[in-house]
Amino acid sequence: MQSATHPPRPSKTQQPIFQSKEMRRILASSFIGNVIELYDFMLYATAAAVVFGPLFFAGQGSAIATIASFGTLAVGYFARPLGGILFGHFGDRFGRKTTLVVSMTGMGIATVAIGLLPTAAQIGPAAPILLVAARIVQGLAVGGEWGGAVLIAFEHAPEKRRGYAASFANMGSGVGVALATLVFSAFTLLPEDAFLSWGWRVPFLLSFALIVVGMVIRLSVSESPVFQDLERRAEARRVPVIEVLSKHSRSVVLGLFGGLSIYAIAGMVAVWGLSHAIEAGADATGALNAKAAAAVGAFVMTIIGARLSDRIGRKPVLLAGVALGAAFAFPILYLMDAGTVAGYAAAVILGQLIQGLLLGPIGAFIAELFPTRVRYTGVSVAYQGASAIGSGLTPVIASGLLLLSNGSLVLLGIGWIGGLLVCGFAIAMTREGREANIQDIQQ
């Protein structure tokens, strides 16, 4: 019988998420790891929008060089699902922690290599080939990072805090995007000759220091308890991707469309929109700073979206974000088309606030679709498939549609809204996972 002076302890599912030192380390690992991975990955996206066209595709027309530069960007996104399969295989067979250390190492090597690459003026056609090779390694690494970073937090978290815990990876993503944008923006202030010859390289080389910090934190965390339980039960999972595609294909498709709702917005606003606004007349440094400020807004909205998802469910929050994205598609497009820093700032802030609302629940939403034994692979294939289609193709398709329609935004806006509505329908078709016992999910 409880004493009047000793009230009952809160249940495990209600304990504050930051109560234990171990949980704080885990959340820090998830957060910092994705800061670094997204710094590296989005640094490339920013450079592709601003500088890679003239440096690696010299001699082409402006529009063709832009499309070619975005094509190399897309290669990295298409490598992400392959990275998800590769790292998911090892993450489901040998553990989340070791796999995350390997993915971070690969990303660091590829990013530093990009900073050392000679340009087309120096070695001709070999330059874009080497650029694409480094981008593929980046894509493979980040494809394995997100799923592991989400799961290491998600699988350690109290039941009623899973959405919030899983969102730490996406919080890190927003900070990584902001950091990459601000660092790159600072170097655009150099004289143009200095920036094009060496200034653009420094942000890539700075990645080495970030990797060292991230590795120290990541090596200090423990393995996921549900994975350890899986190991004790010795469940067979020789080739997880085969089970995922044969037994959980519906979950993959629904999770992919859930993730696509985010990446359709990110590809349009943060990548294609940046390039389009600069070409339309906006100052490059001002536009980059606006993008960084918008990432702060996305960070805040990610927290709000995640906390709401733990209270009212993943689906209501995601559907609200999709509805807002569709409602504001045309205003965002016309603001980016204005060719001013103010116009782009309004567009990117609005777009990334909506994106942040979606980012909050998405980690837990997708993780709750798969059983533990194949969760790393399932989460990675679904989410990275969305990244390949959404962010990988969106800038290329948007540039091509604009070229074919002589600058009209109507068809582009209709396509964007239609895509978001399809994503919303897929989200509505899933079951709510907020109350699910993650060890019992079998499907």
PDB file of C-alpha atoms in Angstrom, residues 92-296:
ATOM      1  CA  ASP A  92      18.074  -5.244 -38.958  1.00  0.00           C
ATOM      2  CA  ARG A  93      20.614  -8.054 -38.781  1.00  0.00           C
ATOM      3  CA  PHE A  94      23.439  -6.626 -36.684  1.00  0.00           C
ATOM      4  CA  GLY A  95      22.036  -3.602 -34.872  1.00  0.00           C
ATOM      5  CA  ARG A  96      21.162   0.065 -35.212  1.00  0.00           C
ATOM      6  CA  LYS A  97      24.212   1.576 -33.510  1.00  0.00           C
ATOM      7  CA  THR A  98      27.046   0.041 -35.583  1.00  0.00           C
ATOM      8  CA  THR A  99      25.211   0.742 -38.817  1.00  0.00           C
ATOM      9  CA  LEU A 100      24.822   4.408 -37.905  1.00  0.00           C
ATOM     10  CA  VAL A 101      28.554   4.773 -37.255  1.00  0.00           C
ATOM     11  CA  VAL A 102      29.340   3.371 -40.711  1.00  0.00           C
ATOM     12  CA  SER A 103      26.813   5.633 -42.455  1.00  0.00           C
ATOM     13  CA  MET A 104      28.284   8.742 -40.835  1.00  0.00           C
ATOM     14  CA  THR A 105      31.807   7.755 -41.856  1.00  0.00           C
ATOM     15  CA  GLY A 106      30.758   7.269 -45.480  1.00  0.00           C
ATOM     16  CA  MET A 107      29.031  10.623 -45.613  1.00  0.00           C
ATOM     17  CA  GLY A 108      32.048  12.433 -44.207  1.00  0.00           C
ATOM     18  CA  ILE A 109      34.447  10.910 -46.742  1.00  0.00           C
ATOM     19  CA  ALA A 110      32.179  11.757 -49.701  1.00  0.00           C
ATOM     20  CA  THR A 111      31.572  15.344 -48.611  1.00  0.00           C
ATOM     21  CA  VAL A 112      35.234  16.156 -48.058  1.00  0.00           C
ATOM     22  CA  ALA A 113      35.990  14.584 -51.458  1.00  0.00           C
ATOM     23  CA  ILE A 114      33.535  16.967 -53.169  1.00  0.00           C
ATOM     24  CA  GLY A 115      35.372  19.892 -51.625  1.00  0.00           C
ATOM     25  CA  LEU A 116      38.596  18.672 -53.237  1.00  0.00           C
ATOM     26  CA  LEU A 117      37.246  17.922 -56.737  1.00  0.00           C
ATOM     27  CA  PRO A 118      38.754  19.644 -59.795  1.00  0.00           C
ATOM     28  CA  THR A 119      36.241  21.431 -62.038  1.00  0.00           C
ATOM     29  CA  ALA A 120      35.374  20.920 -65.725  1.00  0.00           C
ATOM     30  CA  ALA A 121      37.790  23.721 -66.672  1.00  0.00           C
ATOM     31  CA  GLN A 122      40.603  21.704 -65.099  1.00  0.00           C
ATOM     32  CA  ILE A 123      39.888  18.091 -66.121  1.00  0.00           C
ATOM     33  CA  GLY A 124      36.994  18.299 -68.583  1.00  0.00           C
ATOM     34  CA  PRO A 125      34.244  15.645 -68.618  1.00  0.00           C
ATOM     35  CA  ALA A 126      35.876  13.696 -65.779  1.00  0.00           C
ATOM     36  CA  ALA A 127      34.799  16.446 -63.349  1.00  0.00           C
ATOM     37  CA  PRO A 128      31.027  15.824 -63.489  1.00  0.00           C
ATOM     38  CA  ILE A 129      31.664  12.053 -63.448  1.00  0.00           C
ATOM     39  CA  LEU A 130      33.609  12.343 -60.186  1.00  0.00           C
ATOM     40  CA  LEU A 131      30.970  14.698 -58.819  1.00  0.00           C
ATOM     41  CA  VAL A 132      28.256  12.146 -59.540  1.00  0.00           C
ATOM     42  CA  ALA A 133      30.325   9.353 -57.927  1.00  0.00           C
ATOM     43  CA  ALA A 134      30.746  11.356 -54.708  1.00  0.00           C
ATOM     44  CA  ARG A 135      27.051  12.244 -54.764  1.00  0.00           C
ATOM     45  CA  ILE A 136      26.131   8.551 -55.004  1.00  0.00           C
ATOM     46  CA  VAL A 137      28.177   7.808 -51.867  1.00  0.00           C
ATOM     47  CA  GLN A 138      26.426  10.696 -50.119  1.00  0.00           C
ATOM     48  CA  GLY A 139      23.069   9.282 -51.145  1.00  0.00           C
ATOM     49  CA  LEU A 140      23.904   5.789 -49.917  1.00  0.00           C
ATOM     50  CA  ALA A 141      25.094   7.137 -46.561  1.00  0.00           C
ATOM     51  CA  VAL A 142      22.138   9.407 -45.861  1.00  0.00           C
ATOM     52  CA  GLY A 143      19.807   6.637 -47.026  1.00  0.00           C
ATOM     53  CA  GLY A 144      21.016   4.533 -44.117  1.00  0.00           C
ATOM     54  CA  GLU A 145      21.232   7.372 -41.609  1.00  0.00           C
ATOM     55  CA  TRP A 146      17.656   8.579 -41.276  1.00  0.00           C
ATOM     56  CA  GLY A 147      16.047   5.227 -40.517  1.00  0.00           C
ATOM     57  CA  GLY A 148      18.640   4.330 -37.912  1.00  0.00           C
ATOM     58  CA  ALA A 149      18.575   7.773 -36.279  1.00  0.00           C
ATOM     59  CA  VAL A 150      14.777   7.633 -36.000  1.00  0.00           C
ATOM     60  CA  LEU A 151      14.736   4.073 -34.662  1.00  0.00           C
ATOM     61  CA  ILE A 152      17.491   4.442 -32.078  1.00  0.00           C
ATOM     62  CA  ALA A 153      15.324   7.128 -30.425  1.00  0.00           C
ATOM     63  CA  PHE A 154      11.907   5.649 -31.251  1.00  0.00           C
ATOM     64  CA  GLU A 155      12.733   2.193 -29.886  1.00  0.00           C
ATOM     65  CA  HIS A 156      14.212   3.559 -26.647  1.00  0.00           C
ATOM     66  CA  ALA A 157      11.353   5.976 -25.946  1.00  0.00           C
ATOM     67  CA  PRO A 158       8.423   5.614 -23.529  1.00  0.00           C
ATOM     68  CA  GLU A 159       5.262   4.572 -25.362  1.00  0.00           C
ATOM     69  CA  LYS A 160       3.504   7.946 -25.056  1.00  0.00           C
ATOM     70  CA  ARG A 161       6.586   9.865 -26.217  1.00  0.00           C
ATOM     71  CA  ARG A 162       7.506   7.897 -29.344  1.00  0.00           C
ATOM     72  CA  GLY A 163       6.412  10.610 -31.758  1.00  0.00           C
ATOM     73  CA  TYR A 164       8.459  13.250 -29.962  1.00  0.00           C
ATOM     74  CA  ALA A 165      11.527  11.010 -29.642  1.00  0.00           C
ATOM     75  CA  ALA A 166      11.420   9.960 -33.305  1.00  0.00           C
ATOM     76  CA  SER A 167      11.201  13.608 -34.363  1.00  0.00           C
ATOM     77  CA  PHE A 168      14.682  14.415 -33.012  1.00  0.00           C
ATOM     78  CA  ALA A 169      16.211  13.105 -36.228  1.00  0.00           C
ATOM     79  CA  ASN A 170      14.041  15.486 -38.246  1.00  0.00           C
ATOM     80  CA  MET A 171      14.789  18.353 -35.855  1.00  0.00           C
ATOM     81  CA  GLY A 172      18.429  17.690 -36.648  1.00  0.00           C
ATOM     82  CA  SER A 173      17.612  17.724 -40.347  1.00  0.00           C
ATOM     83  CA  GLY A 174      16.247  21.269 -40.094  1.00  0.00           C
ATOM     84  CA  VAL A 175      19.290  22.492 -38.189  1.00  0.00           C
ATOM     85  CA  GLY A 176      21.591  20.779 -40.710  1.00  0.00           C
ATOM     86  CA  VAL A 177      19.811  22.520 -43.578  1.00  0.00           C
ATOM     87  CA  ALA A 178      20.070  25.893 -41.817  1.00  0.00           C
ATOM     88  CA  LEU A 179      23.747  25.361 -40.983  1.00  0.00           C
ATOM     89  CA  ALA A 180      24.617  24.337 -44.539  1.00  0.00           C
ATOM     90  CA  THR A 181      22.757  27.336 -45.940  1.00  0.00           C
ATOM     91  CA  LEU A 182      24.319  29.852 -43.554  1.00  0.00           C
ATOM     92  CA  VAL A 183      27.862  28.555 -44.043  1.00  0.00           C
ATOM     93  CA  PHE A 184      27.486  28.540 -47.829  1.00  0.00           C
ATOM     94  CA  SER A 185      25.832  31.974 -47.728  1.00  0.00           C
ATOM     95  CA  ALA A 186      28.787  33.410 -45.796  1.00  0.00           C
ATOM     96  CA  PHE A 187      31.182  32.353 -48.536  1.00  0.00           C
ATOM     97  CA  THR A 188      29.028  33.902 -51.293  1.00  0.00           C
ATOM     98  CA  LEU A 189      30.085  37.255 -49.794  1.00  0.00           C
ATOM     99  CA  LEU A 190      33.592  36.689 -51.181  1.00  0.00           C
ATOM    100  CA  PRO A 191      34.523  38.329 -54.489  1.00  0.00           C
ATOM    101  CA  GLU A 192      33.063  36.224 -57.295  1.00  0.00           C
ATOM    102  CA  ASP A 193      36.437  34.976 -58.552  1.00  0.00           C
ATOM    103  CA  ALA A 194      37.483  33.857 -55.058  1.00  0.00           C
ATOM    104  CA  PHE A 195      34.145  32.201 -54.415  1.00  0.00           C
ATOM    105  CA  LEU A 196      34.200  30.253 -57.685  1.00  0.00           C
ATOM    106  CA  SER A 197      37.839  29.208 -57.354  1.00  0.00           C
ATOM    107  CA  TRP A 198      38.023  28.135 -53.695  1.00  0.00           C
ATOM    108  CA  GLY A 199      35.326  29.719 -51.519  1.00  0.00           C
ATOM    109  CA  TRP A 200      32.609  27.190 -52.374  1.00  0.00           C
ATOM    110  CA  ARG A 201      34.928  24.341 -51.319  1.00  0.00           C
ATOM    111  CA  VAL A 202      35.443  25.397 -47.693  1.00  0.00           C
ATOM    112  CA  PRO A 203      31.934  24.475 -46.421  1.00  0.00           C
ATOM    113  CA  PHE A 204      32.457  20.935 -47.753  1.00  0.00           C
ATOM    114  CA  LEU A 205      35.851  20.614 -46.075  1.00  0.00           C
ATOM    115  CA  LEU A 206      34.450  21.844 -42.745  1.00  0.00           C
ATOM    116  CA  SER A 207      32.377  18.664 -42.629  1.00  0.00           C
ATOM    117  CA  PHE A 208      35.388  16.768 -41.264  1.00  0.00           C
ATOM    118  CA  ALA A 209      35.210  18.602 -37.929  1.00  0.00           C
ATOM    119  CA  LEU A 210      31.473  17.931 -37.628  1.00  0.00           C
ATOM    120  CA  ILE A 211      31.965  14.225 -38.298  1.00  0.00           C
ATOM    121  CA  VAL A 212      34.479  13.922 -35.447  1.00  0.00           C
ATOM    122  CA  VAL A 213      32.031  15.527 -32.989  1.00  0.00           C
ATOM    123  CA  GLY A 214      29.161  13.348 -34.172  1.00  0.00           C
ATOM    124  CA  MET A 215      31.171  10.149 -33.951  1.00  0.00           C
ATOM    125  CA  VAL A 216      32.125  10.785 -30.319  1.00  0.00           C
ATOM    126  CA  ILE A 217      28.459  11.210 -29.372  1.00  0.00           C
ATOM    127  CA  ARG A 218      27.219   8.288 -31.451  1.00  0.00           C
ATOM    128  CA  LEU A 219      29.717   5.809 -30.018  1.00  0.00           C
ATOM    129  CA  SER A 220      28.460   6.535 -26.482  1.00  0.00           C
ATOM    130  CA  VAL A 221      24.864   5.280 -26.930  1.00  0.00           C
ATOM    131  CA  SER A 222      23.489   1.811 -26.265  1.00  0.00           C
ATOM    132  CA  GLU A 223      21.774  -0.522 -28.703  1.00  0.00           C
ATOM    133  CA  SER A 224      17.980  -0.386 -29.077  1.00  0.00           C
ATOM    134  CA  PRO A 225      16.257  -2.512 -26.367  1.00  0.00           C
ATOM    135  CA  VAL A 226      13.689  -3.989 -28.772  1.00  0.00           C
ATOM    136  CA  PHE A 227      16.506  -5.030 -31.094  1.00  0.00           C
ATOM    137  CA  GLN A 228      18.326  -6.622 -28.170  1.00  0.00           C
ATOM    138  CA  ASP A 229      15.127  -8.511 -27.351  1.00  0.00           C
ATOM    139  CA  LEU A 230      14.948  -9.630 -30.959  1.00  0.00           C
ATOM    140  CA  GLU A 231      18.509 -10.913 -30.693  1.00  0.00           C
ATOM    141  CA  ARG A 232      17.672 -12.875 -27.559  1.00  0.00           C
ATOM    142  CA  ARG A 233      14.725 -14.493 -29.326  1.00  0.00           C
ATOM    143  CA  ALA A 234      16.999 -15.211 -32.333  1.00  0.00           C
ATOM    144  CA  GLU A 235      14.340 -14.369 -34.921  1.00  0.00           C
ATOM    145  CA  ALA A 236      15.430 -15.215 -38.469  1.00  0.00           C
ATOM    146  CA  ARG A 237      15.851 -12.206 -40.783  1.00  0.00           C
ATOM    147  CA  ARG A 238      18.447 -13.248 -43.358  1.00  0.00           C
ATOM    148  CA  VAL A 239      17.399 -10.821 -46.097  1.00  0.00           C
ATOM    149  CA  PRO A 240      15.068  -8.234 -44.524  1.00  0.00           C
ATOM    150  CA  VAL A 241      14.283  -6.446 -47.803  1.00  0.00           C
ATOM    151  CA  ILE A 242      12.687  -9.600 -49.245  1.00  0.00           C
ATOM    152  CA  GLU A 243      10.316  -9.829 -46.283  1.00  0.00           C
ATOM    153  CA  VAL A 244       9.576  -6.112 -46.458  1.00  0.00           C
ATOM    154  CA  LEU A 245       8.673  -6.218 -50.161  1.00  0.00           C
ATOM    155  CA  SER A 246       6.796  -9.526 -50.022  1.00  0.00           C
ATOM    156  CA  LYS A 247       4.886  -9.188 -46.730  1.00  0.00           C
ATOM    157  CA  HIS A 248       4.783  -5.447 -46.064  1.00  0.00           C
ATOM    158  CA  SER A 249       4.517  -3.909 -49.530  1.00  0.00           C
ATOM    159  CA  ARG A 250       1.316  -2.050 -48.612  1.00  0.00           C
ATOM    160  CA  SER A 251       3.092  -0.439 -45.652  1.00  0.00           C
ATOM    161  CA  VAL A 252       5.996   0.537 -47.905  1.00  0.00           C
ATOM    162  CA  VAL A 253       3.662   2.248 -50.387  1.00  0.00           C
ATOM    163  CA  LEU A 254       1.651   4.062 -47.713  1.00  0.00           C
ATOM    164  CA  GLY A 255       4.801   5.125 -45.868  1.00  0.00           C
ATOM    165  CA  LEU A 256       6.354   6.299 -49.124  1.00  0.00           C
ATOM    166  CA  PHE A 257       3.395   8.551 -49.921  1.00  0.00           C
ATOM    167  CA  GLY A 258       3.436   9.869 -46.362  1.00  0.00           C
ATOM    168  CA  GLY A 259       7.080  10.868 -46.800  1.00  0.00           C
ATOM    169  CA  LEU A 260       6.409  12.198 -50.285  1.00  0.00           C
ATOM    170  CA  SER A 261       4.114  14.849 -48.826  1.00  0.00           C
ATOM    171  CA  ILE A 262       7.203  16.349 -47.168  1.00  0.00           C
ATOM    172  CA  TYR A 263       9.666  15.995 -50.013  1.00  0.00           C
ATOM    173  CA  ALA A 264       7.336  17.456 -52.630  1.00  0.00           C
ATOM    174  CA  ILE A 265       7.309  20.664 -50.573  1.00  0.00           C
ATOM    175  CA  ALA A 266      11.051  20.553 -49.832  1.00  0.00           C
ATOM    176  CA  GLY A 267      12.011  19.989 -53.467  1.00  0.00           C
ATOM    177  CA  MET A 268       9.819  22.814 -54.717  1.00  0.00           C
ATOM    178  CA  VAL A 269      10.577  25.450 -52.087  1.00  0.00           C
ATOM    179  CA  ALA A 270      14.074  24.818 -50.757  1.00  0.00           C
ATOM    180  CA  VAL A 271      15.804  23.577 -53.926  1.00  0.00           C
ATOM    181  CA  TRP A 272      13.982  24.490 -57.166  1.00  0.00           C
ATOM    182  CA  GLY A 273      12.496  27.635 -55.619  1.00  0.00           C
ATOM    183  CA  LEU A 274      15.915  28.901 -54.513  1.00  0.00           C
ATOM    184  CA  SER A 275      17.354  28.533 -58.003  1.00  0.00           C
ATOM    185  CA  HIS A 276      14.246  30.024 -59.636  1.00  0.00           C
ATOM    186  CA  ALA A 277      14.145  33.035 -57.302  1.00  0.00           C
ATOM    187  CA  ILE A 278      17.843  33.805 -57.941  1.00  0.00           C
ATOM    188  CA  GLU A 279      17.410  33.477 -61.704  1.00  0.00           C
ATOM    189  CA  ALA A 280      14.365  35.769 -61.490  1.00  0.00           C
ATOM    190  CA  GLY A 281      16.504  38.476 -59.849  1.00  0.00           C
ATOM    191  CA  ALA A 282      16.710  37.786 -56.110  1.00  0.00           C
ATOM    192  CA  ASP A 283      20.098  38.337 -54.465  1.00  0.00           C
ATOM    193  CA  ALA A 284      21.756  34.960 -53.846  1.00  0.00           C
ATOM    194  CA  THR A 285      23.064  35.782 -50.357  1.00  0.00           C
ATOM    195  CA  GLY A 286      19.726  37.225 -49.249  1.00  0.00           C
ATOM    196  CA  ALA A 287      17.816  34.227 -50.595  1.00  0.00           C
ATOM    197  CA  LEU A 288      20.152  31.797 -48.824  1.00  0.00           C
ATOM    198  CA  ASN A 289      19.753  33.680 -45.550  1.00  0.00           C
ATOM    199  CA  ALA A 290      15.971  33.562 -45.962  1.00  0.00           C
ATOM    200  CA  LYS A 291      16.175  29.817 -46.501  1.00  0.00           C
ATOM    201  CA  ALA A 292      18.219  29.450 -43.305  1.00  0.00           C
ATOM    202  CA  ALA A 293      15.700  31.523 -41.333  1.00  0.00           C
ATOM    203  CA  ALA A 294      12.905  29.331 -42.698  1.00  0.00           C
ATOM    204  CA  ALA A 295      14.720  26.228 -41.458  1.00  0.00           C
ATOM    205  CA  VAL A 296      14.469  27.632 -37.912  1.00  0.00           C
TER     206      VAL A 296
END
